[in-house]
Amino acid sequence: NSRREGILVSEAVVRPDGLLVDWKAVLWAGLVSGTVFLLLNLFVVPPLMDGNLWISVRLVASIFMGQEILAPPATFHAGALIACIVTHYLLAFLMTAVIALVVHLGGLATGILGGAILGFAFYFIAYYSFTYFFPQFFAIKHWSVIASHVVFGAIAGGLYEWLESDAYELAQGELGGE
């Protein structure tokens, strides 16, 4: 059968382009790497920048809550914390999905290295493009933020490759994929 659309191979449905991605692995890799990234950006990055974690929380929350949430004092705010966590994990899952699409079938080393490179690229996309819409992020252009993005990407890519089911790799190979 030359048509691959909708073919069930080893419990994996093949997309028309033949690319198979293990979305369960994306979910877990995004959750774990997103958690590490969140912890780094709350507890490691702020002290390195002579700030506090509530500045980071309010900065991320400002994406949905607007710049008003940035007004002093930089203290606990329940709504900002919830908005920060939701925003953070939505972005983590989105970035992990992109990483998975790129490193798919590359192996663990490619997952880690490719993920790290993409994490580095995500930093530059976020802090040099999206700052047009969210100029408040100019305040945290710092090497520690770059490092946290690289660590996030390496963990996301490596975990995706480690967790990816062999059924997806076999199915793609049987259908002439990469």
Coordinates of N, CA and C in Angstrom, one line a residue:
N1 N 0.9 -1.2 0.0 CA 0.0 0.0 0.0 C 0.9 1.2 0.0
S2 N 0.8 2.0 -1.0 CA 1.6 3.2 -1.1 C 1.1 4.4 -0.3
R3 N -0.1 4.3 0.1 CA -0.7 5.4 0.9 C -0.4 5.1 2.4
R4 N 0.2 6.0 3.1 CA 0.6 5.8 4.5 C -0.4 6.4 5.4
E5 N -1.3 7.2 4.9 CA -2.3 7.9 5.7 C -3.1 7.0 6.5
G6 N -3.1 7.1 7.9 CA -4.0 6.3 8.7 C -3.6 4.9 8.9
I7 N -2.4 4.5 8.4 CA -2.0 3.1 8.6 C -1.6 2.9 10.0
L8 N -2.1 1.8 10.6 CA -1.7 1.5 12.0 C -0.5 0.5 12.0
V9 N 0.6 0.9 12.5 CA 1.8 0.1 12.5 C 2.3 0.1 13.9
S10 N 2.4 -1.1 14.5 CA 2.9 -1.2 15.9 C 2.3 -0.2 16.8
E11 N 1.0 0.0 16.8 CA 0.2 0.8 17.6 C 0.5 2.3 17.4
A12 N 1.0 2.7 16.3 CA 1.3 4.1 16.0 C 0.6 4.5 14.7
V13 N -0.2 5.6 14.7 CA -0.8 6.0 13.5 C 0.2 6.9 12.8
V14 N 0.4 6.6 11.5 CA 1.3 7.4 10.7 C 0.6 8.6 10.1
R15 N 1.3 9.7 10.2 CA 0.8 10.9 9.5 C 1.0 10.8 8.1
P16 N 0.4 11.7 7.2 CA 0.6 11.6 5.8 C 2.1 11.8 5.4
D17 N 2.8 12.6 6.2 CA 4.2 12.8 5.8 C 5.1 11.7 6.4
G18 N 4.5 10.7 7.1 CA 5.3 9.6 7.6 C 6.0 9.9 8.9
L19 N 5.9 11.1 9.5 CA 6.5 11.4 10.7 C 5.7 10.9 11.9
L20 N 6.4 10.2 12.8 CA 5.7 9.7 14.0 C 6.4 10.3 15.2
V21 N 5.6 10.9 16.1 CA 6.0 11.4 17.3 C 5.3 10.8 18.4
D22 N 6.0 10.4 19.4 CA 5.4 9.8 20.6 C 5.0 11.0 21.6
W23 N 3.7 11.3 21.5 CA 3.2 12.5 22.2 C 3.2 12.2 23.7
K24 N 3.1 11.0 24.1 CA 3.2 10.7 25.6 C 4.6 11.0 26.1
A25 N 5.6 10.7 25.3 CA 7.0 11.1 25.6 C 7.2 12.6 25.6
V26 N 6.5 13.3 24.7 CA 6.6 14.7 24.7 C 6.0 15.3 26.0
L27 N 4.9 14.8 26.4 CA 4.2 15.2 27.6 C 5.1 15.1 28.8
W28 N 5.7 13.9 29.0 CA 6.6 13.6 30.1 C 7.9 14.4 30.1
A29 N 8.5 14.5 28.9 CA 9.7 15.3 28.7 C 9.4 16.7 29.0
G30 N 8.3 17.3 28.5 CA 7.9 18.7 28.8 C 7.7 18.9 30.2
L31 N 7.0 18.0 30.9 CA 6.7 18.2 32.3 C 8.0 18.2 33.2
V32 N 8.9 17.3 32.9 CA 10.2 17.2 33.7 C 11.1 18.3 33.3
S33 N 11.3 18.6 32.1 CA 12.2 19.7 31.7 C 11.7 21.0 32.0
G34 N 10.3 21.2 31.9 CA 9.7 22.4 32.3 C 9.8 22.7 33.8
T35 N 9.7 21.6 34.6 CA 9.9 21.7 36.1 C 11.3 22.2 36.4
V36 N 12.3 21.5 35.8 CA 13.7 21.9 36.0 C 13.9 23.4 35.6
F37 N 13.4 23.7 34.5 CA 13.5 25.1 34.0 C 12.9 26.1 34.9
L38 N 11.7 25.8 35.4 CA 11.0 26.6 36.3 C 11.8 26.8 37.6
L39 N 12.3 25.7 38.2 CA 13.1 25.8 39.4 C 14.3 26.6 39.2
L40 N 15.0 26.4 38.1 CA 16.2 27.2 37.8 C 15.9 28.7 37.7
N41 N 14.8 29.0 37.0 CA 14.5 30.4 36.8 C 13.8 31.1 38.1
L42 N 13.4 30.3 39.0 CA 12.9 30.9 40.3 C 14.0 30.9 41.4
F43 N 14.8 29.9 41.4 CA 15.8 29.8 42.6 C 17.2 30.0 42.3
V44 N 17.6 29.9 41.0 CA 19.1 30.0 40.7 C 19.3 31.3 39.9
V45 N 18.5 31.6 38.9 CA 18.7 32.8 38.1 C 18.6 34.1 38.8
P46 N 17.5 34.3 39.6 CA 17.3 35.6 40.3 C 18.5 36.0 41.2
P47 N 19.0 35.1 42.1 CA 20.2 35.5 42.9 C 21.4 35.9 42.0
L48 N 21.6 35.2 40.9 CA 22.7 35.5 40.0 C 22.6 36.9 39.4
M49 N 21.3 37.4 39.3 CA 21.0 38.7 38.7 C 20.7 39.7 39.8
D50 N 21.0 39.4 41.1 CA 20.7 40.3 42.2 C 19.2 40.6 42.3
G51 N 18.4 39.7 42.0 CA 16.9 39.9 42.1 C 16.3 38.9 43.1
N52 N 15.0 38.8 43.0 CA 14.3 37.7 43.8 C 13.3 37.0 42.9
L53 N 12.9 35.8 43.4 CA 12.0 35.0 42.6 C 10.7 35.6 42.2
W54 N 10.2 36.6 43.0 CA 8.9 37.2 42.7 C 9.0 38.1 41.5
I55 N 10.2 38.6 41.3 CA 10.3 39.4 40.0 C 10.1 38.5 38.8
S56 N 10.8 37.3 38.9 CA 10.6 36.3 37.8 C 9.2 35.9 37.6
V57 N 8.5 35.6 38.7 CA 7.1 35.2 38.7 C 6.3 36.2 38.0
R58 N 6.4 37.5 38.5 CA 5.6 38.6 38.0 C 5.9 38.9 36.5
L59 N 7.2 38.7 36.1 CA 7.6 38.9 34.7 C 6.9 37.9 33.8
V60 N 6.9 36.7 34.1 CA 6.2 35.7 33.3 C 4.7 35.9 33.3
A61 N 4.2 36.2 34.5 CA 2.8 36.4 34.6 C 2.3 37.6 33.8
S62 N 3.2 38.5 33.6 CA 2.8 39.7 32.8 C 2.4 39.4 31.3
I63 N 2.8 38.2 30.8 CA 2.4 37.9 29.5 C 0.9 37.8 29.4
F64 N 0.2 37.3 30.4 CA -1.3 37.2 30.4 C -1.9 38.3 31.2
M65 N -1.2 38.7 32.3 CA -1.9 39.7 33.2 C -1.6 41.1 32.9
G66 N -0.7 41.4 32.0 CA -0.3 42.7 31.6 C 0.8 43.3 32.5
Q67 N 1.3 44.5 32.1 CA 2.4 45.0 32.8 C 2.1 45.6 34.2
E68 N 0.8 45.7 34.5 CA 0.4 46.2 35.8 C 0.9 45.3 36.9
I69 N 1.0 44.0 36.6 CA 1.5 43.1 37.7 C 2.9 43.3 38.0
L70 N 3.7 44.0 37.2 CA 5.1 44.3 37.5 C 5.3 45.4 38.5
A71 N 4.3 46.1 38.9 CA 4.4 47.2 39.8 C 4.9 46.7 41.2
P72 N 5.8 47.5 41.8 CA 6.3 47.1 43.1 C 5.2 47.0 44.1
P73 N 5.3 46.2 45.2 CA 6.5 45.5 45.5 C 6.6 44.1 44.9
A74 N 7.8 43.6 44.7 CA 8.0 42.3 44.1 C 7.9 41.2 45.2
T75 N 6.6 41.0 45.6 CA 6.3 40.0 46.7 C 5.3 39.0 46.2
F76 N 4.9 38.1 47.0 CA 4.0 37.1 46.7 C 2.7 37.7 46.2
H77 N 2.2 37.1 45.1 CA 0.9 37.4 44.5 C 0.3 36.1 43.9
A78 N -0.8 35.6 44.5 CA -1.3 34.3 44.2 C -1.7 34.2 42.7
G79 N -2.3 35.2 42.2 CA -2.7 35.3 40.8 C -1.5 35.2 39.9
A80 N -0.5 36.0 40.2 CA 0.7 36.0 39.4 C 1.4 34.7 39.4
L81 N 1.4 34.0 40.6 CA 2.1 32.7 40.7 C 1.3 31.7 39.8
I82 N 0.0 31.7 39.8 CA -0.8 30.8 39.0 C -0.6 31.1 37.5
A83 N -0.6 32.3 37.1 CA -0.4 32.7 35.7 C 1.0 32.4 35.3
C84 N 2.0 32.5 36.1 CA 3.4 32.2 35.8 C 3.5 30.7 35.5
I85 N 2.9 29.9 36.4 CA 3.1 28.4 36.3 C 2.3 27.9 35.0
V86 N 1.1 28.4 34.8 CA 0.4 28.0 33.6 C 1.1 28.4 32.3
T87 N 1.5 29.7 32.3 CA 2.3 30.2 31.1 C 3.5 29.4 30.9
H88 N 4.2 29.2 32.0 CA 5.5 28.4 31.9 C 5.3 27.0 31.3
Y89 N 4.4 26.3 31.8 CA 4.2 24.9 31.3 C 3.6 24.9 29.9
L90 N 2.8 25.8 29.5 CA 2.3 25.9 28.2 C 3.5 26.1 27.2
L91 N 4.3 27.0 27.5 CA 5.5 27.2 26.7 C 6.5 26.0 26.7
A92 N 6.6 25.4 27.9 CA 7.5 24.2 28.0 C 7.0 23.1 27.1
F93 N 5.7 22.9 27.1 CA 5.2 21.8 26.3 C 5.3 22.1 24.8
L94 N 5.0 23.4 24.4 CA 5.2 23.8 23.0 C 6.6 23.6 22.6
M95 N 7.6 24.1 23.4 CA 9.0 24.0 23.0 C 9.5 22.5 23.0
T96 N 9.0 21.7 23.9 CA 9.3 20.3 23.9 C 8.8 19.6 22.6
A97 N 7.6 20.0 22.2 CA 7.0 19.4 21.0 C 7.9 19.8 19.8
V98 N 8.4 21.0 19.7 CA 9.2 21.4 18.6 C 10.5 20.6 18.7
I99 N 11.1 20.5 19.8 CA 12.4 19.8 20.0 C 12.1 18.3 19.6
A100 N 11.0 17.7 20.0 CA 10.8 16.3 19.6 C 10.6 16.1 18.1
L101 N 10.0 17.1 17.4 CA 9.9 17.0 16.0 C 11.2 17.1 15.3
V102 N 12.2 17.8 15.9 CA 13.5 18.0 15.3 C 14.4 16.8 15.6
V103 N 14.4 16.3 16.8 CA 15.4 15.3 17.2 C 14.8 13.9 17.1
H104 N 13.6 13.8 16.7 CA 13.0 12.5 16.5 C 13.8 11.5 15.8
L105 N 14.1 10.3 16.3 CA 14.8 9.2 15.8 C 16.3 9.5 15.7
G106 N 16.8 10.6 16.4 CA 18.2 10.9 16.4 C 19.1 10.2 17.4
G107 N 18.4 9.6 18.4 CA 19.2 8.9 19.4 C 19.4 9.9 20.6
L108 N 19.8 9.3 21.7 CA 20.0 10.0 23.0 C 20.9 11.2 22.8
A109 N 22.1 11.0 22.3 CA 23.1 12.0 22.1 C 22.6 13.2 21.3
T110 N 21.9 12.8 20.2 CA 21.4 13.8 19.3 C 20.2 14.6 20.0
G111 N 19.5 13.9 20.8 CA 18.4 14.5 21.6 C 18.9 15.5 22.5
I112 N 20.0 15.2 23.2 CA 20.6 16.1 24.2 C 21.2 17.3 23.5
L113 N 22.1 17.0 22.5 CA 22.8 18.1 21.8 C 21.8 19.0 21.0
G114 N 20.9 18.3 20.3 CA 19.9 19.0 19.5 C 19.0 19.8 20.3
G115 N 18.6 19.3 21.4 CA 17.7 20.0 22.4 C 18.4 21.2 23.0
A116 N 19.7 21.0 23.3 CA 20.5 22.2 23.9 C 20.6 23.3 22.9
I117 N 20.8 22.9 21.6 CA 20.9 24.0 20.5 C 19.6 24.7 20.3
L118 N 18.5 23.9 20.4 CA 17.2 24.5 20.2 C 16.8 25.3 21.4
G119 N 17.2 24.9 22.6 CA 17.0 25.7 23.8 C 17.7 27.1 23.7
F120 N 18.9 27.1 23.2 CA 19.7 28.3 22.9 C 19.0 29.2 21.9
A121 N 18.4 28.5 20.9 CA 17.7 29.3 19.8 C 16.4 29.8 20.4
F122 N 15.7 29.1 21.3 CA 14.5 29.6 21.9 C 14.8 30.8 22.7
Y123 N 15.9 30.9 23.4 CA 16.3 32.1 24.2 C 16.3 33.3 23.2
F124 N 17.0 33.2 22.1 CA 17.2 34.3 21.2 C 15.8 34.7 20.5
I125 N 15.0 33.7 20.2 CA 13.7 34.0 19.7 C 12.9 34.7 20.7
A126 N 12.9 34.2 21.9 CA 12.0 34.9 23.0 C 12.5 36.2 23.4
Y127 N 13.8 36.4 23.5 CA 14.3 37.6 24.1 C 14.8 38.7 23.0
Y128 N 14.7 38.3 21.8 CA 15.1 39.2 20.7 C 14.0 39.4 19.7
S129 N 12.9 38.6 19.8 CA 11.8 38.8 18.9 C 10.5 39.2 19.7
F130 N 10.2 38.3 20.7 CA 9.0 38.5 21.4 C 9.0 39.8 22.3
T131 N 10.2 40.3 22.6 CA 10.3 41.5 23.4 C 9.7 42.7 22.7
Y132 N 9.5 42.5 21.4 CA 8.7 43.6 20.7 C 7.3 43.7 21.3
F133 N 6.7 42.6 21.6 CA 5.4 42.6 22.2 C 5.4 42.7 23.7
F134 N 6.5 42.2 24.3 CA 6.7 42.2 25.8 C 8.0 42.8 26.1
P135 N 8.1 44.1 26.0 CA 9.4 44.8 26.2 C 10.0 44.6 27.6
Q136 N 9.2 44.3 28.6 CA 9.6 44.1 30.0 C 10.7 43.0 30.1
F137 N 10.7 42.1 29.1 CA 11.7 41.0 29.2 C 13.1 41.4 28.8
F138 N 13.3 42.6 28.4 CA 14.7 43.1 28.2 C 15.5 43.1 29.5
A139 N 14.8 43.2 30.6 CA 15.4 43.3 31.9 C 16.1 42.0 32.3
I140 N 15.8 40.9 31.7 CA 16.5 39.7 32.1 C 17.3 39.0 31.0
K141 N 17.9 39.8 30.2 CA 18.9 39.3 29.3 C 20.2 39.1 30.0
H142 N 20.5 37.8 30.3 CA 21.6 37.5 31.2 C 22.1 36.1 30.9
W143 N 23.4 35.8 31.1 CA 23.9 34.5 30.7 C 23.2 33.4 31.5
S144 N 22.8 33.6 32.7 CA 22.1 32.6 33.4 C 20.8 32.2 32.8
V145 N 20.1 33.1 32.2 CA 18.9 32.8 31.5 C 19.2 32.0 30.2
I146 N 20.2 32.3 29.5 CA 20.7 31.6 28.4 C 21.0 30.1 28.8
A147 N 21.7 30.0 29.9 CA 22.1 28.7 30.4 C 20.9 27.9 30.8
S148 N 19.9 28.5 31.4 CA 18.7 27.8 31.8 C 17.9 27.3 30.6
H149 N 17.9 28.0 29.5 CA 17.3 27.6 28.3 C 18.0 26.4 27.6
V150 N 19.4 26.5 27.7 CA 20.2 25.4 27.1 C 19.9 24.1 28.0
V151 N 19.9 24.2 29.3 CA 19.6 23.0 30.1 C 18.2 22.5 29.9
F152 N 17.3 23.4 29.7 CA 15.9 22.9 29.4 C 15.9 22.1 28.1
G153 N 16.5 22.7 27.1 CA 16.5 22.0 25.8 C 17.2 20.7 25.8
A154 N 18.3 20.6 26.5 CA 19.0 19.3 26.6 C 18.2 18.3 27.3
I155 N 17.6 18.7 28.4 CA 16.7 17.7 29.2 C 15.5 17.3 28.3
A156 N 14.9 18.3 27.7 CA 13.7 17.9 26.9 C 14.0 17.0 25.8
G157 N 15.1 17.3 25.0 CA 15.5 16.4 23.9 C 16.0 15.1 24.3
G158 N 16.8 15.0 25.4 CA 17.3 13.8 25.9 C 16.2 12.9 26.5
L159 N 15.3 13.5 27.3 CA 14.2 12.7 27.8 C 13.3 12.2 26.8
Y160 N 13.0 13.1 25.8 CA 12.1 12.6 24.7 C 12.7 11.4 24.0
E161 N 13.9 11.4 23.7 CA 14.6 10.3 23.0 C 14.6 9.1 23.9
W162 N 14.9 9.3 25.2 CA 14.9 8.2 26.1 C 13.6 7.5 26.4
L163 N 12.5 8.4 26.4 CA 11.2 7.9 26.7 C 10.4 7.4 25.5
E164 N 10.9 7.8 24.3 CA 10.1 7.5 23.0 C 10.0 6.0 22.9
S165 N 8.8 5.6 22.6 CA 8.5 4.2 22.5 C 9.1 3.6 21.2
D166 N 9.7 2.4 21.3 CA 10.3 1.8 20.2 C 9.3 1.5 19.0
A167 N 8.0 1.4 19.4 CA 7.0 1.2 18.4 C 7.0 2.3 17.3
Y168 N 7.3 3.6 17.8 CA 7.3 4.7 16.9 C 8.5 4.6 15.9
E169 N 9.6 4.2 16.5 CA 10.8 4.1 15.7 C 10.7 3.0 14.7
L170 N 10.2 1.8 15.1 CA 10.0 0.7 14.2 C 9.0 1.0 13.1
A171 N 7.9 1.7 13.5 CA 6.9 2.0 12.5 C 7.4 3.0 11.4
Q172 N 8.2 3.9 11.9 CA 8.7 4.9 10.9 C 9.7 4.2 10.0
G173 N 10.5 3.3 10.6 CA 11.5 2.5 9.8 C 10.8 1.6 8.8
E174 N 9.8 1.0 9.2 CA 9.0 0.0 8.3 C 8.4 0.8 7.1
L175 N 8.1 2.0 7.3 CA 7.4 2.8 6.3 C 8.4 3.7 5.5
G176 N 9.7 3.4 5.7 CA 10.6 4.2 4.9 C 10.9 5.6 5.4
G177 N 10.6 5.8 6.7 CA 10.9 7.1 7.3 C 12.4 7.2 7.5
E178 N 12.8 8.2 8.2 CA 14.2 8.5 8.5 C 15.0 7.3 9.1

